[in-house]
Amino acid sequence: MPLMIVRNDITKMQVDAIVNAANSSLLGGGGVDGCIHKAAGPKLLEECRTLGGCSVGNAKITKGYDLPAKYIIHTVGPQWHGGFSNEKLLLESCYRESLKLAAERNCGSVAFPLISSGIYGYPKDKALKVAIDVISDFLLNNEMTVYIVIFDKAAFKISEKLFSDIAEYIDDNYVDLHTDAIEERLRRQRLESKPMSCPEPAFSELSCGEIGFPCSDLNLESVVEQLDESFSQMLLRKIDEKGMTDAECYKKANIDRKLFSKIRGDVHYKPSKPTAIAFAISLELSLHETEDMLKKAGFALSHSNKFDVIIEYFISHGNYNIFEINEALFAFDQSLLGV
Ligand code: AR6
């Protein structure tokens, strides 16, 4: 998955390059800078001394020394002055310049801390949005796996409003189903005793006419030959119908090219549920179409599952921004899409 938000200590990341939130001297400091220098060892400072510092919004690269990462990209974020001193532009530039250096060194994977969001005071939610916007823009034209590493969960917050809207939606749709209120039980009983208006009988309950095969053809082999459209067939059909290219679709789904090729090449490919949902989001399918697509992969959206309710919240609000969805899933301790 090209962009992932993970909770970790960045010095432990097994990637080609990690990014350091440095100051313009590049000679070390507190926060993540201090952790990186400590973990990389004294040779890092020796190399940093040769670099002649770095201006705000720019980046320089060194070796990784004792770190698992091969390179360290040092970038200098802006200090927060209330948002009136070009902070956003400068922070965007930090991400862009760092990614540019990583691409020049052919890095396949890079991990970023939330630059400027500690000692430099940039509000974390705004800093995260800048990170996501610039990185996802970059990934539209570059093959790379990029991690945003969040150090402490308490510090990671989606906006209060979004969080409370989703929490309310979960309460309405998830908790309700788990209450034993008399009204709810009666409603369920009524539903259970009523024949469904659109039944989907098990195959064994069908008479030959109902399934659309002449009786003589009703053997397992012929039924198996007349399967419905598969997940991958539906995916490719929807990509065409939406006028998208394959690359637009898998990038928007935050899925890597190799996985997409596998799906394209195998008509019976069975994706994981997060992958199937990621494609539904990328294609901006309605809730009904999403359920149809999931069914083809053997899944459903259920109100007994927090992950599903969050997905349903976003689709029913017409919000198909996979990175925002992932932020919300992360905030509610759920696995992320596109894996
Ligand atoms: N792994 C991942 N993230 C971390 C780690 C870690 N080990 N340690 C801290 N963070 P900061 P800044 C997070 O203050 O705001 C230094 O003195 C932290 O929670 O490191 O850009 C430099 O020399 C926060 O979200 O960097 C500069 O003088 C984020 O990393 C100044 O601080 C960035 O916090 C730079 O300040």
PDB file of N, CA and C in Angstrom, residues 114-202:
ATOM      1  N   LEU A 114       5.733  13.462  11.710  1.00  0.00           N
ATOM      2  CA  LEU A 114       4.887  14.635  11.428  1.00  0.00           C
ATOM      3  C   LEU A 114       5.741  15.885  11.657  1.00  0.00           C
ATOM      4  N   ILE A 115       6.355  16.317  10.563  1.00  0.00           N
ATOM      5  CA  ILE A 115       7.316  17.430  10.649  1.00  0.00           C
ATOM      6  C   ILE A 115       6.649  18.677  11.243  1.00  0.00           C
ATOM      7  N   SER A 116       7.388  19.380  12.050  1.00  0.00           N
ATOM      8  CA  SER A 116       6.971  20.659  12.673  1.00  0.00           C
ATOM      9  C   SER A 116       5.910  20.521  13.757  1.00  0.00           C
ATOM     10  N   SER A 117       5.411  19.320  13.968  1.00  0.00           N
ATOM     11  CA  SER A 117       4.240  19.204  14.855  1.00  0.00           C
ATOM     12  C   SER A 117       4.618  18.995  16.329  1.00  0.00           C
ATOM     13  N   GLY A 118       5.917  19.090  16.640  1.00  0.00           N
ATOM     14  CA  GLY A 118       6.341  18.925  18.035  1.00  0.00           C
ATOM     15  C   GLY A 118       6.829  20.266  18.581  1.00  0.00           C
ATOM     16  N   ILE A 119       8.134  20.360  18.727  1.00  0.00           N
ATOM     17  CA  ILE A 119       8.737  21.569  19.285  1.00  0.00           C
ATOM     18  C   ILE A 119       8.356  22.814  18.462  1.00  0.00           C
ATOM     19  N   TYR A 120       8.188  22.672  17.151  1.00  0.00           N
ATOM     20  CA  TYR A 120       7.867  23.822  16.295  1.00  0.00           C
ATOM     21  C   TYR A 120       6.389  24.201  16.322  1.00  0.00           C
ATOM     22  N   GLY A 121       5.569  23.412  16.999  1.00  0.00           N
ATOM     23  CA  GLY A 121       4.211  23.853  17.347  1.00  0.00           C
ATOM     24  C   GLY A 121       3.134  23.831  16.276  1.00  0.00           C
ATOM     25  N   TYR A 122       3.404  23.236  15.113  1.00  0.00           N
ATOM     26  CA  TYR A 122       2.372  23.199  14.064  1.00  0.00           C
ATOM     27  C   TYR A 122       1.234  22.289  14.558  1.00  0.00           C
ATOM     28  N   PRO A 123      -0.025  22.741  14.528  1.00  0.00           N
ATOM     29  CA  PRO A 123      -1.100  21.875  15.039  1.00  0.00           C
ATOM     30  C   PRO A 123      -1.097  20.511  14.334  1.00  0.00           C
ATOM     31  N   LYS A 124      -1.212  19.450  15.118  1.00  0.00           N
ATOM     32  CA  LYS A 124      -1.009  18.100  14.560  1.00  0.00           C
ATOM     33  C   LYS A 124      -2.008  17.741  13.466  1.00  0.00           C
ATOM     34  N   ASP A 125      -3.284  18.126  13.663  1.00  0.00           N
ATOM     35  CA  ASP A 125      -4.262  17.751  12.634  1.00  0.00           C
ATOM     36  C   ASP A 125      -3.944  18.459  11.322  1.00  0.00           C
ATOM     37  N   LYS A 126      -3.554  19.727  11.409  1.00  0.00           N
ATOM     38  CA  LYS A 126      -3.203  20.474  10.186  1.00  0.00           C
ATOM     39  C   LYS A 126      -1.914  19.906   9.581  1.00  0.00           C
ATOM     40  N   ALA A 127      -0.959  19.545  10.427  1.00  0.00           N
ATOM     41  CA  ALA A 127       0.311  18.999   9.933  1.00  0.00           C
ATOM     42  C   ALA A 127       0.063  17.668   9.212  1.00  0.00           C
ATOM     43  N   LEU A 128      -0.854  16.886   9.761  1.00  0.00           N
ATOM     44  CA  LEU A 128      -1.165  15.589   9.148  1.00  0.00           C
ATOM     45  C   LEU A 128      -1.831  15.794   7.787  1.00  0.00           C
ATOM     46  N   LYS A 129      -2.702  16.780   7.703  1.00  0.00           N
ATOM     47  CA  LYS A 129      -3.398  17.035   6.436  1.00  0.00           C
ATOM     48  C   LYS A 129      -2.386  17.434   5.358  1.00  0.00           C
ATOM     49  N   VAL A 130      -1.445  18.304   5.716  1.00  0.00           N
ATOM     50  CA  VAL A 130      -0.423  18.713   4.746  1.00  0.00           C
ATOM     51  C   VAL A 130       0.361  17.480   4.296  1.00  0.00           C
ATOM     52  N   ALA A 131       0.751  16.645   5.264  1.00  0.00           N
ATOM     53  CA  ALA A 131       1.530  15.452   4.923  1.00  0.00           C
ATOM     54  C   ALA A 131       0.752  14.565   3.947  1.00  0.00           C
ATOM     55  N   ILE A 132      -0.484  14.308   4.259  1.00  0.00           N
ATOM     56  CA  ILE A 132      -1.295  13.421   3.421  1.00  0.00           C
ATOM     57  C   ILE A 132      -1.489  14.018   2.024  1.00  0.00           C
ATOM     58  N   ASP A 133      -1.787  15.310   1.959  1.00  0.00           N
ATOM     59  CA  ASP A 133      -2.036  15.943   0.657  1.00  0.00           C
ATOM     60  C   ASP A 133      -0.801  15.882  -0.241  1.00  0.00           C
ATOM     61  N   VAL A 134       0.347  16.272   0.307  1.00  0.00           N
ATOM     62  CA  VAL A 134       1.545  16.322  -0.549  1.00  0.00           C
ATOM     63  C   VAL A 134       1.976  14.901  -0.934  1.00  0.00           C
ATOM     64  N   ILE A 135       1.941  13.992   0.026  1.00  0.00           N
ATOM     65  CA  ILE A 135       2.403  12.629  -0.281  1.00  0.00           C
ATOM     66  C   ILE A 135       1.465  11.963  -1.290  1.00  0.00           C
ATOM     67  N   SER A 136       0.160  12.130  -1.103  1.00  0.00           N
ATOM     68  CA  SER A 136      -0.739  11.445  -2.049  1.00  0.00           C
ATOM     69  C   SER A 136      -0.626  12.046  -3.437  1.00  0.00           C
ATOM     70  N   ASP A 137      -0.383  13.341  -3.514  1.00  0.00           N
ATOM     71  CA  ASP A 137      -0.163  13.980  -4.805  1.00  0.00           C
ATOM     72  C   ASP A 137       1.097  13.393  -5.474  1.00  0.00           C
ATOM     73  N   PHE A 138       2.139  13.255  -4.705  1.00  0.00           N
ATOM     74  CA  PHE A 138       3.401  12.707  -5.214  1.00  0.00           C
ATOM     75  C   PHE A 138       3.201  11.266  -5.706  1.00  0.00           C
ATOM     76  N   LEU A 139       2.408  10.505  -4.961  1.00  0.00           N
ATOM     77  CA  LEU A 139       2.239   9.084  -5.306  1.00  0.00           C
ATOM     78  C   LEU A 139       1.422   8.879  -6.580  1.00  0.00           C
ATOM     79  N   LEU A 140       0.746   9.928  -7.022  1.00  0.00           N
ATOM     80  CA  LEU A 140       0.017   9.785  -8.285  1.00  0.00           C
ATOM     81  C   LEU A 140       0.987   9.555  -9.441  1.00  0.00           C
ATOM     82  N   ASN A 141       2.188  10.072  -9.305  1.00  0.00           N
ATOM     83  CA  ASN A 141       3.157   9.928 -10.403  1.00  0.00           C
ATOM     84  C   ASN A 141       4.409   9.159 -10.043  1.00  0.00           C
ATOM     85  N   ASN A 142       4.445   8.596  -8.860  1.00  0.00           N
ATOM     86  CA  ASN A 142       5.664   7.885  -8.437  1.00  0.00           C
ATOM     87  C   ASN A 142       5.316   6.588  -7.727  1.00  0.00           C
ATOM     88  N   GLU A 143       6.122   5.567  -7.991  1.00  0.00           N
ATOM     89  CA  GLU A 143       5.929   4.288  -7.291  1.00  0.00           C
ATOM     90  C   GLU A 143       6.814   4.276  -6.054  1.00  0.00           C
ATOM     91  N   MET A 144       6.206   4.366  -4.916  1.00  0.00           N
ATOM     92  CA  MET A 144       6.989   4.364  -3.667  1.00  0.00           C
ATOM     93  C   MET A 144       6.029   4.005  -2.535  1.00  0.00           C
ATOM     94  N   THR A 145       6.553   3.406  -1.487  1.00  0.00           N
ATOM     95  CA  THR A 145       5.708   3.197  -0.308  1.00  0.00           C
ATOM     96  C   THR A 145       6.117   4.238   0.730  1.00  0.00           C
ATOM     97  N   VAL A 146       5.156   5.027   1.155  1.00  0.00           N
ATOM     98  CA  VAL A 146       5.477   6.108   2.087  1.00  0.00           C
ATOM     99  C   VAL A 146       4.708   5.890   3.392  1.00  0.00           C
ATOM    100  N   TYR A 147       5.428   5.997   4.485  1.00  0.00           N
ATOM    101  CA  TYR A 147       4.807   5.864   5.807  1.00  0.00           C
ATOM    102  C   TYR A 147       4.782   7.221   6.494  1.00  0.00           C
ATOM    103  N   ILE A 148       3.661   7.511   7.121  1.00  0.00           N
ATOM    104  CA  ILE A 148       3.637   8.636   8.058  1.00  0.00           C
ATOM    105  C   ILE A 148       3.670   7.984   9.432  1.00  0.00           C
ATOM    106  N   VAL A 149       4.689   8.313  10.187  1.00  0.00           N
ATOM    107  CA  VAL A 149       4.866   7.644  11.483  1.00  0.00           C
ATOM    108  C   VAL A 149       4.372   8.561  12.598  1.00  0.00           C
ATOM    109  N   ILE A 150       3.372   8.098  13.286  1.00  0.00           N
ATOM    110  CA  ILE A 150       2.809   8.865  14.393  1.00  0.00           C
ATOM    111  C   ILE A 150       3.393   8.277  15.672  1.00  0.00           C
ATOM    112  N   PHE A 151       3.952   9.140  16.488  1.00  0.00           N
ATOM    113  CA  PHE A 151       4.659   8.638  17.659  1.00  0.00           C
ATOM    114  C   PHE A 151       3.707   8.280  18.788  1.00  0.00           C
ATOM    115  N   ASP A 152       2.883   9.237  19.173  1.00  0.00           N
ATOM    116  CA  ASP A 152       1.975   8.958  20.282  1.00  0.00           C
ATOM    117  C   ASP A 152       0.542   9.091  19.822  1.00  0.00           C
ATOM    118  N   LYS A 153      -0.245   8.085  20.168  1.00  0.00           N
ATOM    119  CA  LYS A 153      -1.626   8.059  19.675  1.00  0.00           C
ATOM    120  C   LYS A 153      -2.425   9.238  20.210  1.00  0.00           C
ATOM    121  N   ALA A 154      -2.176   9.618  21.463  1.00  0.00           N
ATOM    122  CA  ALA A 154      -2.952  10.708  22.053  1.00  0.00           C
ATOM    123  C   ALA A 154      -2.792  11.969  21.209  1.00  0.00           C
ATOM    124  N   ALA A 155      -1.636  12.079  20.576  1.00  0.00           N
ATOM    125  CA  ALA A 155      -1.377  13.283  19.802  1.00  0.00           C
ATOM    126  C   ALA A 155      -2.074  13.238  18.446  1.00  0.00           C
ATOM    127  N   PHE A 156      -2.566  12.102  18.088  1.00  0.00           N
ATOM    128  CA  PHE A 156      -3.139  11.950  16.754  1.00  0.00           C
ATOM    129  C   PHE A 156      -4.651  12.051  16.812  1.00  0.00           C
ATOM    130  N   LYS A 157      -5.157  13.093  16.237  1.00  0.00           N
ATOM    131  CA  LYS A 157      -6.594  13.318  16.330  1.00  0.00           C
ATOM    132  C   LYS A 157      -7.129  13.740  14.978  1.00  0.00           C
ATOM    133  N   ILE A 158      -8.178  13.101  14.531  1.00  0.00           N
ATOM    134  CA  ILE A 158      -8.865  13.689  13.395  1.00  0.00           C
ATOM    135  C   ILE A 158      -9.691  14.829  13.972  1.00  0.00           C
ATOM    136  N   SER A 159     -10.284  15.664  13.121  1.00  0.00           N
ATOM    137  CA  SER A 159     -10.962  16.832  13.680  1.00  0.00           C
ATOM    138  C   SER A 159     -12.058  16.396  14.648  1.00  0.00           C
ATOM    139  N   GLU A 160     -12.263  17.220  15.678  1.00  0.00           N
ATOM    140  CA  GLU A 160     -13.274  16.899  16.699  1.00  0.00           C
ATOM    141  C   GLU A 160     -14.624  16.633  16.043  1.00  0.00           C
ATOM    142  N   LYS A 161     -14.930  17.465  15.033  1.00  0.00           N
ATOM    143  CA  LYS A 161     -16.249  17.396  14.408  1.00  0.00           C
ATOM    144  C   LYS A 161     -16.417  16.052  13.699  1.00  0.00           C
ATOM    145  N   LEU A 162     -15.397  15.696  12.893  1.00  0.00           N
ATOM    146  CA  LEU A 162     -15.483  14.436  12.156  1.00  0.00           C
ATOM    147  C   LEU A 162     -15.547  13.269  13.144  1.00  0.00           C
ATOM    148  N   PHE A 163     -14.717  13.344  14.164  1.00  0.00           N
ATOM    149  CA  PHE A 163     -14.688  12.260  15.150  1.00  0.00           C
ATOM    150  C   PHE A 163     -16.066  12.096  15.801  1.00  0.00           C
ATOM    151  N   SER A 164     -16.672  13.235  16.195  1.00  0.00           N
ATOM    152  CA  SER A 164     -17.951  13.091  16.896  1.00  0.00           C
ATOM    153  C   SER A 164     -19.065  12.680  15.929  1.00  0.00           C
ATOM    154  N   ASP A 165     -18.992  13.138  14.678  1.00  0.00           N
ATOM    155  CA  ASP A 165     -19.992  12.684  13.687  1.00  0.00           C
ATOM    156  C   ASP A 165     -19.903  11.172  13.495  1.00  0.00           C
ATOM    157  N   ILE A 166     -18.679  10.677  13.362  1.00  0.00           N
ATOM    158  CA  ILE A 166     -18.518   9.236  13.142  1.00  0.00           C
ATOM    159  C   ILE A 166     -18.937   8.477  14.394  1.00  0.00           C
ATOM    160  N   ALA A 167     -18.546   9.004  15.549  1.00  0.00           N
ATOM    161  CA  ALA A 167     -18.910   8.327  16.795  1.00  0.00           C
ATOM    162  C   ALA A 167     -20.434   8.236  16.911  1.00  0.00           C
ATOM    163  N   GLU A 168     -21.108   9.315  16.517  1.00  0.00           N
ATOM    164  CA  GLU A 168     -22.571   9.326  16.598  1.00  0.00           C
ATOM    165  C   GLU A 168     -23.155   8.290  15.624  1.00  0.00           C
ATOM    166  N   TYR A 169     -22.576   8.257  14.440  1.00  0.00           N
ATOM    167  CA  TYR A 169     -23.039   7.306  13.422  1.00  0.00           C
ATOM    168  C   TYR A 169     -22.843   5.866  13.914  1.00  0.00           C
ATOM    169  N   ILE A 170     -21.696   5.634  14.556  1.00  0.00           N
ATOM    170  CA  ILE A 170     -21.444   4.290  15.093  1.00  0.00           C
ATOM    171  C   ILE A 170     -22.473   3.982  16.175  1.00  0.00           C
ATOM    172  N   ASP A 171     -22.739   4.966  17.034  1.00  0.00           N
ATOM    173  CA  ASP A 171     -23.732   4.752  18.094  1.00  0.00           C
ATOM    174  C   ASP A 171     -25.086   4.386  17.496  1.00  0.00           C
ATOM    175  N   ASP A 172     -25.494   5.145  16.478  1.00  0.00           N
ATOM    176  CA  ASP A 172     -26.817   4.906  15.892  1.00  0.00           C
ATOM    177  C   ASP A 172     -26.892   3.557  15.197  1.00  0.00           C
ATOM    178  N   ASN A 173     -25.808   3.182  14.528  1.00  0.00           N
ATOM    179  CA  ASN A 173     -25.892   2.003  13.670  1.00  0.00           C
ATOM    180  C   ASN A 173     -25.255   0.757  14.235  1.00  0.00           C
ATOM    181  N   TYR A 174     -24.402   0.916  15.166  1.00  0.00           N
ATOM    182  CA  TYR A 174     -23.657  -0.239  15.682  1.00  0.00           C
ATOM    183  C   TYR A 174     -24.190  -0.608  17.058  1.00  0.00           C
ATOM    184  N   VAL A 175     -24.200   0.366  17.960  1.00  0.00           N
ATOM    185  CA  VAL A 175     -24.641   0.065  19.321  1.00  0.00           C
ATOM    186  C   VAL A 175     -26.104  -0.368  19.318  1.00  0.00           C
ATOM    187  N   ASP A 176     -26.925   0.316  18.508  1.00  0.00           N
ATOM    188  CA  ASP A 176     -28.347  -0.026  18.477  1.00  0.00           C
ATOM    189  C   ASP A 176     -28.597  -1.502  18.271  1.00  0.00           C
ATOM    190  N   LEU A 177     -27.840  -2.069  17.379  1.00  0.00           N
ATOM    191  CA  LEU A 177     -28.063  -3.478  17.064  1.00  0.00           C
ATOM    192  C   LEU A 177     -27.667  -4.383  18.215  1.00  0.00           C
ATOM    193  N   HIS A 178     -26.928  -3.822  19.166  1.00  0.00           N
ATOM    194  CA  HIS A 178     -26.476  -4.642  20.278  1.00  0.00           C
ATOM    195  C   HIS A 178     -27.253  -4.360  21.554  1.00  0.00           C
ATOM    196  N   THR A 179     -28.294  -3.543  21.442  1.00  0.00           N
ATOM    197  CA  THR A 179     -29.103  -3.305  22.633  1.00  0.00           C
ATOM    198  C   THR A 179     -30.171  -4.376  22.676  1.00  0.00           C
ATOM    199  N   ASP A 180     -30.669  -4.592  23.872  1.00  0.00           N
ATOM    200  CA  ASP A 180     -31.743  -5.569  23.963  1.00  0.00           C
ATOM    201  C   ASP A 180     -33.066  -4.877  24.278  1.00  0.00           C
ATOM    202  N   ALA A 181     -33.187  -3.649  23.770  1.00  0.00           N
ATOM    203  CA  ALA A 181     -34.418  -2.913  24.009  1.00  0.00           C
ATOM    204  C   ALA A 181     -35.595  -3.738  23.483  1.00  0.00           C
ATOM    205  N   ILE A 182     -36.707  -3.699  24.231  1.00  0.00           N
ATOM    206  CA  ILE A 182     -37.865  -4.518  23.845  1.00  0.00           C
ATOM    207  C   ILE A 182     -38.315  -4.186  22.435  1.00  0.00           C
ATOM    208  N   GLU A 183     -38.356  -2.865  22.181  1.00  0.00           N
ATOM    209  CA  GLU A 183     -38.804  -2.423  20.858  1.00  0.00           C
ATOM    210  C   GLU A 183     -37.959  -3.064  19.752  1.00  0.00           C
ATOM    211  N   GLU A 184     -36.643  -3.045  19.984  1.00  0.00           N
ATOM    212  CA  GLU A 184     -35.725  -3.582  18.989  1.00  0.00           C
ATOM    213  C   GLU A 184     -35.923  -5.090  18.814  1.00  0.00           C
ATOM    214  N   ARG A 185     -36.106  -5.772  19.962  1.00  0.00           N
ATOM    215  CA  ARG A 185     -36.281  -7.227  19.870  1.00  0.00           C
ATOM    216  C   ARG A 185     -37.556  -7.565  19.098  1.00  0.00           C
ATOM    217  N   LEU A 186     -38.632  -6.758  19.393  1.00  0.00           N
ATOM    218  CA  LEU A 186     -39.898  -7.012  18.703  1.00  0.00           C
ATOM    219  C   LEU A 186     -39.747  -6.776  17.209  1.00  0.00           C
ATOM    220  N   ARG A 187     -39.019  -5.696  16.907  1.00  0.00           N
ATOM    221  CA  ARG A 187     -38.847  -5.377  15.487  1.00  0.00           C
ATOM    222  C   ARG A 187     -38.136  -6.525  14.779  1.00  0.00           C
ATOM    223  N   ARG A 188     -37.109  -7.052  15.451  1.00  0.00           N
ATOM    224  CA  ARG A 188     -36.361  -8.143  14.830  1.00  0.00           C
ATOM    225  C   ARG A 188     -37.208  -9.396  14.687  1.00  0.00           C
ATOM    226  N   GLN A 189     -38.022  -9.633  15.742  1.00  0.00           N
ATOM    227  CA  GLN A 189     -38.900 -10.814  15.682  1.00  0.00           C
ATOM    228  C   GLN A 189     -39.852 -10.706  14.498  1.00  0.00           C
ATOM    229  N   ARG A 190     -40.403  -9.467  14.320  1.00  0.00           N
ATOM    230  CA  ARG A 190     -41.351  -9.275  13.219  1.00  0.00           C
ATOM    231  C   ARG A 190     -40.659  -9.541  11.897  1.00  0.00           C
ATOM    232  N   LEU A 191     -39.424  -9.037  11.798  1.00  0.00           N
ATOM    233  CA  LEU A 191     -38.677  -9.237  10.555  1.00  0.00           C
ATOM    234  C   LEU A 191     -38.410 -10.718  10.315  1.00  0.00           C
ATOM    235  N   GLU A 192     -38.041 -11.409  11.400  1.00  0.00           N
ATOM    236  CA  GLU A 192     -37.688 -12.824  11.257  1.00  0.00           C
ATOM    237  C   GLU A 192     -38.890 -13.676  10.869  1.00  0.00           C
ATOM    238  N   SER A 193     -40.076 -13.279  11.370  1.00  0.00           N
ATOM    239  CA  SER A 193     -41.235 -14.123  11.072  1.00  0.00           C
ATOM    240  C   SER A 193     -41.821 -13.820   9.700  1.00  0.00           C
ATOM    241  N   LYS A 194     -41.417 -12.663   9.125  1.00  0.00           N
ATOM    242  CA  LYS A 194     -41.952 -12.271   7.826  1.00  0.00           C
ATOM    243  C   LYS A 194     -41.087 -12.853   6.716  1.00  0.00           C
ATOM    244  N   PRO A 195     -41.702 -13.388   5.629  1.00  0.00           N
ATOM    245  CA  PRO A 195     -40.837 -13.822   4.540  1.00  0.00           C
ATOM    246  C   PRO A 195     -40.163 -12.605   3.913  1.00  0.00           C
ATOM    247  N   MET A 196     -38.915 -12.763   3.533  1.00  0.00           N
ATOM    248  CA  MET A 196     -38.216 -11.621   2.962  1.00  0.00           C
ATOM    249  C   MET A 196     -38.798 -11.278   1.609  1.00  0.00           C
ATOM    250  N   SER A 197     -38.856  -9.972   1.316  1.00  0.00           N
ATOM    251  CA  SER A 197     -39.478  -9.566   0.053  1.00  0.00           C
ATOM    252  C   SER A 197     -38.595  -9.954  -1.123  1.00  0.00           C
ATOM    253  N   CYS A 198     -37.322 -10.034  -0.891  1.00  0.00           N
ATOM    254  CA  CYS A 198     -36.425 -10.361  -2.000  1.00  0.00           C
ATOM    255  C   CYS A 198     -35.544 -11.535  -1.572  1.00  0.00           C
ATOM    256  N   PRO A 199     -36.106 -12.717  -1.507  1.00  0.00           N
ATOM    257  CA  PRO A 199     -35.350 -13.810  -0.914  1.00  0.00           C
ATOM    258  C   PRO A 199     -34.200 -14.270  -1.804  1.00  0.00           C
ATOM    259  N   GLU A 200     -33.160 -14.740  -1.156  1.00  0.00           N
ATOM    260  CA  GLU A 200     -32.067 -15.332  -1.918  1.00  0.00           C
ATOM    261  C   GLU A 200     -31.935 -16.759  -1.439  1.00  0.00           C
ATOM    262  N   PRO A 201     -32.787 -17.675  -1.928  1.00  0.00           N
ATOM    263  CA  PRO A 201     -32.774 -19.018  -1.395  1.00  0.00           C
ATOM    264  C   PRO A 201     -31.470 -19.741  -1.684  1.00  0.00           C
ATOM    265  N   ALA A 202     -31.152 -20.641  -0.780  1.00  0.00           N
ATOM    266  CA  ALA A 202     -29.965 -21.454  -1.007  1.00  0.00           C
ATOM    267  C   ALA A 202     -30.177 -22.269  -2.267  1.00  0.00           C
TER     268      ALA A 202
END
